[in-house]
Coordinates of C-alpha atoms and ligand atoms in Angstrom, one line a residue:
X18 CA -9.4 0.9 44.9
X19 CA -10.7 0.9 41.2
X20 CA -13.8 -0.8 40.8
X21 CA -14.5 -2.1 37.4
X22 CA -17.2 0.6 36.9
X23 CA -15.1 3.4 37.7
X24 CA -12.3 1.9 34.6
X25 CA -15.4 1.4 32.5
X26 CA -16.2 5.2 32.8
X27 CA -12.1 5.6 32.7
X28 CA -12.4 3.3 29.4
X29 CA -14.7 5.8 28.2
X30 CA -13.4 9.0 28.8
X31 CA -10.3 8.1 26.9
X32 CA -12.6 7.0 24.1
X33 CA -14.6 9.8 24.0
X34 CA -11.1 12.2 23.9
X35 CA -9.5 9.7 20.8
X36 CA -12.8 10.2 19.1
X37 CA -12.7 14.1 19.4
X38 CA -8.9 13.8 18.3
X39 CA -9.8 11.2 15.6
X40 CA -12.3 14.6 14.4
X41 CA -9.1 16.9 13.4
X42 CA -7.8 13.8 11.8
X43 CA -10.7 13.3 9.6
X44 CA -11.2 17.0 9.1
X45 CA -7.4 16.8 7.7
X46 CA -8.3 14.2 5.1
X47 CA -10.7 15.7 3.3
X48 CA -8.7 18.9 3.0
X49 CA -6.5 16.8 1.8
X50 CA -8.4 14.9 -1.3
X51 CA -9.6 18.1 -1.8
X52 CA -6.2 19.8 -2.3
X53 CA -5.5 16.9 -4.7
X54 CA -8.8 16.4 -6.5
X55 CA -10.1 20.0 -6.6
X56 CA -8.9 23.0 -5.3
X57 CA -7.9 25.6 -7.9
X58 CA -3.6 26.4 -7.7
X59 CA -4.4 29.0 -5.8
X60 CA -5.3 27.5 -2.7
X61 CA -2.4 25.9 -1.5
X62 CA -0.4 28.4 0.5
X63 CA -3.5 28.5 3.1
X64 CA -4.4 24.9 2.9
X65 CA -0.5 24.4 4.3
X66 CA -1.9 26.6 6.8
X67 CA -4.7 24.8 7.6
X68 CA -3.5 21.4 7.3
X69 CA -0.8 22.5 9.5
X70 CA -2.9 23.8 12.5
X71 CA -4.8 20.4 12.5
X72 CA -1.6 18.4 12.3
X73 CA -0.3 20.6 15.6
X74 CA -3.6 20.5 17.3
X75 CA -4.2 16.9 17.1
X76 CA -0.7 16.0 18.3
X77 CA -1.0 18.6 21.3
X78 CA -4.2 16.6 21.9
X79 CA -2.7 13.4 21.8
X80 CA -0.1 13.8 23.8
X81 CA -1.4 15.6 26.6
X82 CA -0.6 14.1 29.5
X83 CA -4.3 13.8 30.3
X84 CA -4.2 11.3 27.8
X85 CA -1.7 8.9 29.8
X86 CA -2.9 8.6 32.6
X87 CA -6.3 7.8 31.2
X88 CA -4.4 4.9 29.5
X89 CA -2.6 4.0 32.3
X90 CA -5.9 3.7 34.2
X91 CA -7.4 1.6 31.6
X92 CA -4.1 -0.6 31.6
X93 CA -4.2 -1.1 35.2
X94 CA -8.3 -3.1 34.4
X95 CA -8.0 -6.7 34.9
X96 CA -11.3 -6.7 33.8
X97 CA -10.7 -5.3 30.5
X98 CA -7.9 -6.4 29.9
X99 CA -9.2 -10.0 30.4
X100 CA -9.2 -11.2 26.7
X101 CA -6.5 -9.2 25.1
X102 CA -7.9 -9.8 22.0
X103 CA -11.6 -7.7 22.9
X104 CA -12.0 -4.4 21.1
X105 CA -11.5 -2.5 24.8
X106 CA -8.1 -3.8 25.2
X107 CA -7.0 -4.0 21.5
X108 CA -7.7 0.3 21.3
X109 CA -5.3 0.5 25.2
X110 CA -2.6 -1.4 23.5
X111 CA -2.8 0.1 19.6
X112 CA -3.2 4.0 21.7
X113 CA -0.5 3.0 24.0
X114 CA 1.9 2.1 21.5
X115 CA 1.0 5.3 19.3
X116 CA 1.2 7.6 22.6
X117 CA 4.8 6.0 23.3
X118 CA 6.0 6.7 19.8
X119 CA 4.4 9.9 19.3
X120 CA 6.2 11.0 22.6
X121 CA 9.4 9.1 22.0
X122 CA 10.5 11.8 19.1
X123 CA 11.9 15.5 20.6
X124 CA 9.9 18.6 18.6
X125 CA 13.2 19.8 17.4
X126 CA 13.9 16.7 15.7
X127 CA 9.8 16.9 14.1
X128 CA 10.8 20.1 13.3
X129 CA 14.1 19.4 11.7
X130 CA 12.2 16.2 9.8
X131 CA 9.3 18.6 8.5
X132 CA 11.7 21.0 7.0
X133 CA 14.6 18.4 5.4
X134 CA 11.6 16.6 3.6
X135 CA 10.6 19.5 2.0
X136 CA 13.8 20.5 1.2
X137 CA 14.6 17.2 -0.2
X138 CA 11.7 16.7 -2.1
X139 CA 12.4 19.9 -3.7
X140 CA 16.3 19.0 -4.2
X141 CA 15.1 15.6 -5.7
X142 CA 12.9 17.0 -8.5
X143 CA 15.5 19.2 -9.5
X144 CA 17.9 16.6 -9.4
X145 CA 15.6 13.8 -11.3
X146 CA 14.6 16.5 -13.6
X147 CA 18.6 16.8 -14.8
X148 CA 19.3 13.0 -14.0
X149 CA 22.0 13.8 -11.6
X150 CA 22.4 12.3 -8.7
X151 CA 24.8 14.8 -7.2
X152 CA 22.8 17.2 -7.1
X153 CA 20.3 15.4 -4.1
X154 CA 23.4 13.9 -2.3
X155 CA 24.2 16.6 0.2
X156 CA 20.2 16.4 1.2
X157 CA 19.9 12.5 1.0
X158 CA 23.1 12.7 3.4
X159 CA 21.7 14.8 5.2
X160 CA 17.9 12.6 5.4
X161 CA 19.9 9.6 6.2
X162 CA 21.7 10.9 9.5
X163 CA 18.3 12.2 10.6
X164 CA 16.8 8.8 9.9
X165 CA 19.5 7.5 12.1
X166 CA 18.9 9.9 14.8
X167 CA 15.1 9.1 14.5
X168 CA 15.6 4.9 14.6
X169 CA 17.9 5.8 18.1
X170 CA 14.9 7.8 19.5
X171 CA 12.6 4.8 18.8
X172 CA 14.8 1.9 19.4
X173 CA 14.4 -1.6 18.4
X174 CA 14.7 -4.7 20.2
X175 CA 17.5 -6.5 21.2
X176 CA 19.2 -8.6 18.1
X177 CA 17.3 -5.9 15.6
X178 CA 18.3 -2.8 13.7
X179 CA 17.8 0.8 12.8
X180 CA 15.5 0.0 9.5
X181 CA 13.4 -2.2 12.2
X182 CA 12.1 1.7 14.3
X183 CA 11.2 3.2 11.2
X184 CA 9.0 0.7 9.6
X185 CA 7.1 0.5 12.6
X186 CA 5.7 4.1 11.0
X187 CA 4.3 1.7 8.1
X188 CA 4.4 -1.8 9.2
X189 CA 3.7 -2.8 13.0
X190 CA 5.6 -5.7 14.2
X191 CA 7.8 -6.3 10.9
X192 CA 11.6 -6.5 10.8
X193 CA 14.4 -6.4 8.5
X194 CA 15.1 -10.0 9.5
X195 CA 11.7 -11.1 9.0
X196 CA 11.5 -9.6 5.3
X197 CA 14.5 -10.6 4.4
X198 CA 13.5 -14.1 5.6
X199 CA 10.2 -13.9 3.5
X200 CA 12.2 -11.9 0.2
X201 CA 16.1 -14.0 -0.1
X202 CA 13.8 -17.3 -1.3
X203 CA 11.6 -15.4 -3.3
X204 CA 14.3 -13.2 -5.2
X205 CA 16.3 -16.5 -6.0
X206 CA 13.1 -18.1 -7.7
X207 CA 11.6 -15.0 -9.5
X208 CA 14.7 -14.4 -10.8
X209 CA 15.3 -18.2 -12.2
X210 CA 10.8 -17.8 -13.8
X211 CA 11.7 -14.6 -14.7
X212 CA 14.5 -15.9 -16.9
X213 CA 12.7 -19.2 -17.8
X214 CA 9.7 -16.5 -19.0
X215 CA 11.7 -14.1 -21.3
X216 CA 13.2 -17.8 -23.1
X217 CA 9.7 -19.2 -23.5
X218 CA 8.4 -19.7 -27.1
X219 CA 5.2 -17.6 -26.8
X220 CA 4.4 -14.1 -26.1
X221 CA 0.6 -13.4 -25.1
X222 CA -1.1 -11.0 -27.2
X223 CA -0.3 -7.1 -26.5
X224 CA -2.4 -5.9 -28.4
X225 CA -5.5 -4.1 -26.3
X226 CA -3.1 -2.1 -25.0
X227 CA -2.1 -0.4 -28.5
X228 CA -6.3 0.8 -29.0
X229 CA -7.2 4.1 -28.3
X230 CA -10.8 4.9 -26.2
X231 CA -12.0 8.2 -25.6
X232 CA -11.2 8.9 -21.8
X233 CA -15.3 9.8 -20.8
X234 CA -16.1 6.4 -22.8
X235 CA -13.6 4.6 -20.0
X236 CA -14.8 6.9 -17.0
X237 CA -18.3 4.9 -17.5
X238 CA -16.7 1.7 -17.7
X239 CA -14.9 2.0 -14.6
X240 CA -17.3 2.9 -12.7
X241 CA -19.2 0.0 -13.8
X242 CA -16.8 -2.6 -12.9
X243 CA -16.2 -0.4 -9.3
X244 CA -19.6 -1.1 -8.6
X245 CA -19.7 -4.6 -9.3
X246 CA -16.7 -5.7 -7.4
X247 CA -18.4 -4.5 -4.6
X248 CA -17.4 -0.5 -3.8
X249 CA -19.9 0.6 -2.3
X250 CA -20.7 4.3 -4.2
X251 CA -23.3 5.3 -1.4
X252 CA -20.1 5.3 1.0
X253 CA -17.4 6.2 -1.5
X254 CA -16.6 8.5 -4.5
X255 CA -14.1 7.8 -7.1
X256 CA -12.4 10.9 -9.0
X257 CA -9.2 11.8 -10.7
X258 CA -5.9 13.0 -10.1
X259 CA -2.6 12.9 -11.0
X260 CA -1.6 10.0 -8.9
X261 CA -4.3 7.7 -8.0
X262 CA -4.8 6.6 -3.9
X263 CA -7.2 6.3 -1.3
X264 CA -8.0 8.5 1.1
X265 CA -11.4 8.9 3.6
X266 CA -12.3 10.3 7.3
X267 CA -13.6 7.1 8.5
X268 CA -15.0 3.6 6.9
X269 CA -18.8 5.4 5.8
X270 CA -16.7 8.4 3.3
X271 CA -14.0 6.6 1.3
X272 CA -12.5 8.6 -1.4
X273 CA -10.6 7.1 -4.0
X274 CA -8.6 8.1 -7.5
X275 CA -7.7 6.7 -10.7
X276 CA -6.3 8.5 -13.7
X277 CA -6.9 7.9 -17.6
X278 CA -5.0 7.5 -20.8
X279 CA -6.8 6.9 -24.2
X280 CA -4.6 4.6 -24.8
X281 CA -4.3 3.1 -21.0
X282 CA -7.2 1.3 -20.7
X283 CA -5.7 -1.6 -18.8
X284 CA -3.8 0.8 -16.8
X285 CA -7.0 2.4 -16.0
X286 CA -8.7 -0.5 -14.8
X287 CA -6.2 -1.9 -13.5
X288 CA -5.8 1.6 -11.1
X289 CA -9.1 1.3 -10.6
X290 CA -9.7 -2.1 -9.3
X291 CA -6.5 -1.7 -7.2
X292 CA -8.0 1.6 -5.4
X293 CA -11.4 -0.4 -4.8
X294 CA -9.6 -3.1 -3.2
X295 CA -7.8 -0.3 -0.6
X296 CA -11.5 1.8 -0.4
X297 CA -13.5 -1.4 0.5
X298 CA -10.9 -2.4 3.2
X299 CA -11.5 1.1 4.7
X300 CA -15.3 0.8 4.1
X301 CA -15.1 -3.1 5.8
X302 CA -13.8 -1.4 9.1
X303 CA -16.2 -2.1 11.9
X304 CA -18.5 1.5 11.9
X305 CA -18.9 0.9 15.5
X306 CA -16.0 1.6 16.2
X307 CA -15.0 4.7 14.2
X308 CA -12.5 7.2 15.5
X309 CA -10.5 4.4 17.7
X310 CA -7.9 1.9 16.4
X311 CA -10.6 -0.6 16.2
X312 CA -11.9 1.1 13.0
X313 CA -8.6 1.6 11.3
X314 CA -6.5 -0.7 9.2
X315 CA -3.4 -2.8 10.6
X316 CA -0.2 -1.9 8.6
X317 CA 0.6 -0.4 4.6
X318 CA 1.0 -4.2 3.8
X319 CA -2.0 -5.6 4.4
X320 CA -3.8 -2.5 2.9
X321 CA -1.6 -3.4 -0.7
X322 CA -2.9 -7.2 -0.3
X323 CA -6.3 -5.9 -0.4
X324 CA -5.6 -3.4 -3.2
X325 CA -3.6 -6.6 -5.1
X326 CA -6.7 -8.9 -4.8
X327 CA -8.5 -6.7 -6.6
X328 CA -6.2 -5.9 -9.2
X329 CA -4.3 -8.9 -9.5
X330 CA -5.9 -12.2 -8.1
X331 CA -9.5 -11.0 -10.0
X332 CA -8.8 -8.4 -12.1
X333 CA -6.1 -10.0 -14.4
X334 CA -7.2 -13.6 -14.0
X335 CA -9.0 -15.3 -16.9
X336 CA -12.2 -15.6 -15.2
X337 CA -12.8 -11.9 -15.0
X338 CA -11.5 -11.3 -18.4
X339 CA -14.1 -14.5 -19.4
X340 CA -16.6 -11.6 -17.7
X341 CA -15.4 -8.5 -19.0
X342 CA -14.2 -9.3 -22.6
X343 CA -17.7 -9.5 -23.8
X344 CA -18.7 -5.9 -22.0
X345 CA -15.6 -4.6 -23.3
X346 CA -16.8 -5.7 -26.9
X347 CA -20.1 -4.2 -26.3
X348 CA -18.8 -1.3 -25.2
X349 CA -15.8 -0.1 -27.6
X350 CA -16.9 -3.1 -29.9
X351 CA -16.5 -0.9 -32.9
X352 CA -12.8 0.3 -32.1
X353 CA -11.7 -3.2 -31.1
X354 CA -11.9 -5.0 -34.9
X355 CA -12.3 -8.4 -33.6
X356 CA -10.6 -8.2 -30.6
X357 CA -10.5 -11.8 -29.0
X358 CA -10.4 -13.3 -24.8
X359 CA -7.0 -14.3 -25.7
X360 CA -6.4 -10.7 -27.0
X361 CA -7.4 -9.0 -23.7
X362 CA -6.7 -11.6 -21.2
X363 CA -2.9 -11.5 -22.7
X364 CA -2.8 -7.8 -23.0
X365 CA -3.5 -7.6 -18.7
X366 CA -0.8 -10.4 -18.5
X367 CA 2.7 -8.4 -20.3
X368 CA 5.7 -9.3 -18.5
X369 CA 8.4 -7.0 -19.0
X370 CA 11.8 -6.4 -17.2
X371 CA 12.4 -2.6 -17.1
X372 CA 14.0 -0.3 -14.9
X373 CA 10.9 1.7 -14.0
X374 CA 9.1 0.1 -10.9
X375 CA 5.5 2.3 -10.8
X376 CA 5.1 0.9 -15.1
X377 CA 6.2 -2.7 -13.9
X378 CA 4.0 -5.8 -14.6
X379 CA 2.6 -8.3 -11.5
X380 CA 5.9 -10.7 -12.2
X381 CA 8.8 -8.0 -12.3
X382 CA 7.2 -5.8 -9.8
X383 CA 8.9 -7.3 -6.7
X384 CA 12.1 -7.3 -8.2
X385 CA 12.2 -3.2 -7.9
X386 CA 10.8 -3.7 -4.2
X387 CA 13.4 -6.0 -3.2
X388 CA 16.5 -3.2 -4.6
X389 CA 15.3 -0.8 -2.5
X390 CA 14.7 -3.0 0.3
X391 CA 18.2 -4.3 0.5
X392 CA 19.6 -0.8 -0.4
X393 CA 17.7 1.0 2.2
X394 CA 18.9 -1.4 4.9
X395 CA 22.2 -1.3 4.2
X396 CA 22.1 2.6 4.2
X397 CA 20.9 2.5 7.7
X398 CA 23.2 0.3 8.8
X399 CA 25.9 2.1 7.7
X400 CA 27.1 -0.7 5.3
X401 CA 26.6 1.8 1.9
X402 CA 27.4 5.4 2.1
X403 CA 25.1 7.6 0.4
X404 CA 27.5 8.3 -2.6
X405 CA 27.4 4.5 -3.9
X406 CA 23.7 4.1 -4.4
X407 CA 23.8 5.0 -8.2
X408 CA 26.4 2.2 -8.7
X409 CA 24.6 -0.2 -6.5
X410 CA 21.0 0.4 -7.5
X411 CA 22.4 -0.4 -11.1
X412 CA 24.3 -3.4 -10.4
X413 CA 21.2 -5.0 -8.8
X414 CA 19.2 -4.1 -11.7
X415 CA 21.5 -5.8 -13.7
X416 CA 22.1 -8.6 -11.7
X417 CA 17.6 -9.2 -10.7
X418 CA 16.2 -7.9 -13.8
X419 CA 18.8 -8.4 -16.5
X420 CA 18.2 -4.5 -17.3
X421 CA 20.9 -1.3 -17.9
X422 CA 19.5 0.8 -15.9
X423 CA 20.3 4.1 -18.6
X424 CA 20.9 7.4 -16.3
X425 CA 20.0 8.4 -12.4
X426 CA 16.8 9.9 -13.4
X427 CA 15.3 6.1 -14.9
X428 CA 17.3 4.4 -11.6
X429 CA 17.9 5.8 -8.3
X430 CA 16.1 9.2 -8.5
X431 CA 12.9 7.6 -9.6
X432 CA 10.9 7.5 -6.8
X433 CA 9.3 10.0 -3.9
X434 CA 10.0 8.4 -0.8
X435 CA 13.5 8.5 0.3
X436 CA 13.6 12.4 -0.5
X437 CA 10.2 12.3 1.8
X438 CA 12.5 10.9 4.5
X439 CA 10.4 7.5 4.3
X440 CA 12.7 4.5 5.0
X441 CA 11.1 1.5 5.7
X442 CA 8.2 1.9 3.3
X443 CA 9.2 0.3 0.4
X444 CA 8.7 -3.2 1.9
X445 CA 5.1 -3.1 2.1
X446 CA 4.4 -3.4 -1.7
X447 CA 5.8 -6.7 -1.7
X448 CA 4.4 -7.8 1.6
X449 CA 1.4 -7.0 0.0
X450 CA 1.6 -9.5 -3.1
X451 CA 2.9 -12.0 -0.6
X452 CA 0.1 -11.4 1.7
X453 CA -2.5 -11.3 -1.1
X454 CA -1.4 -14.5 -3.0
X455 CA -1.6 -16.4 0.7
X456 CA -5.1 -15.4 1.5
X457 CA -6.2 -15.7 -2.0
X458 CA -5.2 -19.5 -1.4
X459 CA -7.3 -19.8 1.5
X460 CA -9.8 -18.2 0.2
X461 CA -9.6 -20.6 -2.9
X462 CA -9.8 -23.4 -0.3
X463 CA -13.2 -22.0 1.6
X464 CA -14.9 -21.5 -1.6
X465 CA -13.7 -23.3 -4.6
X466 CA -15.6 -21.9 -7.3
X467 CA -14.3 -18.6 -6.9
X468 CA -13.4 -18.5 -10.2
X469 CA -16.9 -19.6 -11.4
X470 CA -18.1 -16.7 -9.9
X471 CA -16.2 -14.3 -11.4
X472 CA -17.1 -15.5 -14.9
X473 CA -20.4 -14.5 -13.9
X474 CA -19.9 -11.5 -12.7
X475 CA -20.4 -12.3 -9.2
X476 CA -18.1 -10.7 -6.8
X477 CA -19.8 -10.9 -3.3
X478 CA -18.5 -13.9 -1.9
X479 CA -15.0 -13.0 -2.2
X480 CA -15.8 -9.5 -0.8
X481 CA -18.1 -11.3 2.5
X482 CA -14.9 -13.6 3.2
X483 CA -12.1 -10.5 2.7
X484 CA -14.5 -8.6 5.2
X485 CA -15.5 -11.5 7.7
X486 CA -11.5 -13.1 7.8
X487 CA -9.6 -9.6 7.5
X488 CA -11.5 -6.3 7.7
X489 CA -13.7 -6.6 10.5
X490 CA -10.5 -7.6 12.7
X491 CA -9.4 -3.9 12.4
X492 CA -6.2 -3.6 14.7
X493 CA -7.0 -6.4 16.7
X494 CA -3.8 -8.9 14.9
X495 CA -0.3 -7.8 13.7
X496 CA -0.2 -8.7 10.1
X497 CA 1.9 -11.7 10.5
X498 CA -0.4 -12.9 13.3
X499 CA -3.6 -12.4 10.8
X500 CA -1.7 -14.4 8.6
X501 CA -1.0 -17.1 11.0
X502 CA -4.3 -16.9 12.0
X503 CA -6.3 -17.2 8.3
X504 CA -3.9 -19.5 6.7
X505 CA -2.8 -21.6 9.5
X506 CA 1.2 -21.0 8.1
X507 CA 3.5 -18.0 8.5
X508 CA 4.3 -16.0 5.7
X509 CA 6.0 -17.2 2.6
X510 CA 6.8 -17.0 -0.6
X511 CA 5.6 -20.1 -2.1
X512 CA 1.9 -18.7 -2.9
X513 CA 2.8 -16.0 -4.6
X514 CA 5.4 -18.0 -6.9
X515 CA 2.7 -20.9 -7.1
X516 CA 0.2 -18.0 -8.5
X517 CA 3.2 -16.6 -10.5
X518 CA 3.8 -19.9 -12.2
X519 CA 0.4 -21.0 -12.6
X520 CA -0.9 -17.9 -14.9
X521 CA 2.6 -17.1 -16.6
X522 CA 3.3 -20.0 -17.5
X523 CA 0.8 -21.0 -20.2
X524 CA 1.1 -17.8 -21.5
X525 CA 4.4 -17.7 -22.6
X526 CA 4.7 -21.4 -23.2
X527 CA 6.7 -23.2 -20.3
Ligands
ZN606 ZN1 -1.8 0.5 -3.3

């Protein structure tokens, strides 16, 4: 018989072998950033090499068999399984779950994935490069009835779908049914504000977006307003690179990236304050716990709501610009020629339909997410074939947006991921503003001068609460649950259009 000590020692062996593992992970990230953020050309034929071995090593590690029956051992613990919500039993379930998957998949179909995502990323450059569509179909084809293959191997529950396995990769618990629930309502109203908006009699000021400032001038001021949001610099850098993200080994070495423009100031800050929101909900991860899934983050969504907060709920509201327009002044002051709070608030605040989602403004921005969404589903369930994505991508553009979308390489060869074989992904950007516009609301109700605060510069309540409420929980909720659980409601779309409305609205006059 197992006595409670002998699982406790169980409980540890199997942490002390995920935190080993967890090593060749972390290892892997910084080769990573430093692949993207400073390692001369020259260097990347044996950093593939590298990163390589440590991706093979740390999946022989994981799923060596060792490693079941340790977790079976710990599953079989009444004891610590006794609150299912205790760190103990949140890291069996969250390592039980990733050892089923991670087994679920044979090597020749890894295999076969590693090499037609390379192939297709390739395929897709050339292709978006000469705006023709043709030219990645064979590939995309090709991605799709792997992606197919892949959902089988997973499987999904009874009443779900193939899209359902393979957001699991991104978003734990969510379904096609569930987003769709969450997106139909809010398509049908964006699209009505969106129209409203483009009638409305005013336009806010564009007009700090047209100055130019000298890129180390804007490095300086970045940094500034990264620090007092609340990223902690002792525990994180912040660098350049092409595309900005965040990256980091475990919650005490956060790495994150913007780029610069001269004239892309607001882009700039905007980047910024969007990668401090995803680097302090990595450096908010309980340190106790680092190397287990009690130290990581729940799902891509919730990440984005944390990144939107930042860039969205504080950094375009009026209240921060109240803050930042006289710093600004005193900064550039002499390149600005009177520039006003109307001037900069408005010129963070554009809305305008396009067809390119990465360059799209807070209000459009869903719009692009929801295309994909709906196209990507209906590729998996074998509803659109492959060939009739140009044709449909465009229609919906027309139809959401109001836009012609112009040639292949400004529509449905824009982005990455599908080429990457990532279905499933796109989601989580919206899930994120949805997510982020709820907990701002509760957040507005357990401390109603938020807004007060940010005039002043002061930053650190917001940060406490988004630590306290979300952070420190780690893996221990699905998002929807957290959601439940913070907000008291399920997910909706009614925040987000209430936050829509509220700031839109008196800018362009409706
Ligand atoms: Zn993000």
């Amino acid at each position: 018989m197992t006595t409670a000590t002998d699982t406790s020692t169980v409980y540890d062996q199997l942490i002390d072998r995920i935190k080993d593992i967890d090593l060749l992970g972390g290892s892997a990230t910084v080769l990573g950033w430093d692949q993207e953020v400073m390692m001369p050309p020259g260097g990347i034929e044996y950093r593939a090499r590298q990163l390589a071995q440590l991706a093979g090593l740390r999946h022989e590690w994981f799923t060596d068999p060792r490693v079941d029956e340790l977790l079976s051992a710990c599953e079989a613990d009444g004891e610590l399984n006794a609150d299912p919500l205790s760190p103990p039993a949140v890291n069996v379930r969250e390592l039980r779950r990733d050892y089923a998957r991670k087994t679920k998949l044979p090597s020749e179909l890894v295999a076969e994935e590693a090499k037609l995502a390379s192939l297709g990323q390739h395929s897709w450059a050339e292709a978006r490069k000469k705006s023709d569509f043709e030219h990645f179909r064979p590939v995309l084809e090709q991605i799709v009835d792997l992606l197919r293959r892949k959902a089988e191997c997973y499987g999904w529950a009874v009443g779900g779908e193939p899209w359902d396995a393979l957001a699991e990769d991104f978003e734990p618990g969510c379904t096609a049914e569930f987003v769709a629930g969450v997106f139909g309502p809010l398509r049908d109203r964006l699209q009505a504000f969106l129209t409203k908006l483009m009638d409305g009699p005013r336009k806010p000021s564009n007009t700090f977006n047209e100055v130019e400032i000298p890129i180390p001038e804007q490095e300086k001021f970045n940094r500034i307003v990264a620090e007092a949001i609340g990223y902690d610099f002792k525990r994180g850098r912040l660098d350049t690179s092409t595309h900005p993200f965040t990256t980091g080994s475990h919650c005490n070495d956060i790495r994150i990236t913007t780029r610069y423009r001269a004239d892309g100031f607001n882009d700039a800050l905007a980047g910024t304050m969007h990668e401090c929101g995803h680097g302090m909900y990595e450096q908010g991860l309980p340190p106790e716990h680092i190397g287990t899934p009690m130290s990581a983050s729940i799902s891509l969504g919730i990440h984005e709501s944390q990144s939107r907060m930042w860039e969205n709920q504080v950094g375009r509201s009026l209240a921060f610009w109240k803050w930042c327009h006289p710093r600004v002044v005193d900064s550039f002051g002499d390149r600005l020629e009177g520039l006003t709070l109307d001037d900069a608030y408005g010129s963070a605040n554009n809305v305008r339909p396009g067809f390119i989602r990465v360059e799209a403004d807070e209000a459009t921005y869903n719009m692009h997410v929801m295309v994909r969404f709906e196209l990507e589903r209906a590729i998996l369930n074998g509803d659109l074939a492959v060939k009739d994505i140009p044709g449909q991508w465009n229609a919906k553009y027309k139809e959401y947006l109001g836009v012609d979308v112009p040639d292949d390489a400004r529509g449905c060869l824009q982005d990455i991921h599908w080429s990457m074989a990532a279905m499933g992904y796109f989601p989580t950007y919206t899930l994120g503003n949805l997510y982020c516009a709820q907990f701002f609301e509760q957040a507005l109700k357990d401390m109603p001068n938020l807004h007060e605060q940010f005039e002043a510069g002061e930053f650190g309540e917001l940060k406490t609460w988004l630590n306290k409420n979300i952070h420190a929980h780690a893996k221990r909720y699905r998002a929807a649950d957290l959601c439940e659980h913070l907000t008291g409601k399920p997910l909706s779309a009614d925040p987000l259009m209430r936050h829509l409305e509220a700031k839109f609205g008196p800018l362009y006059g409706i």
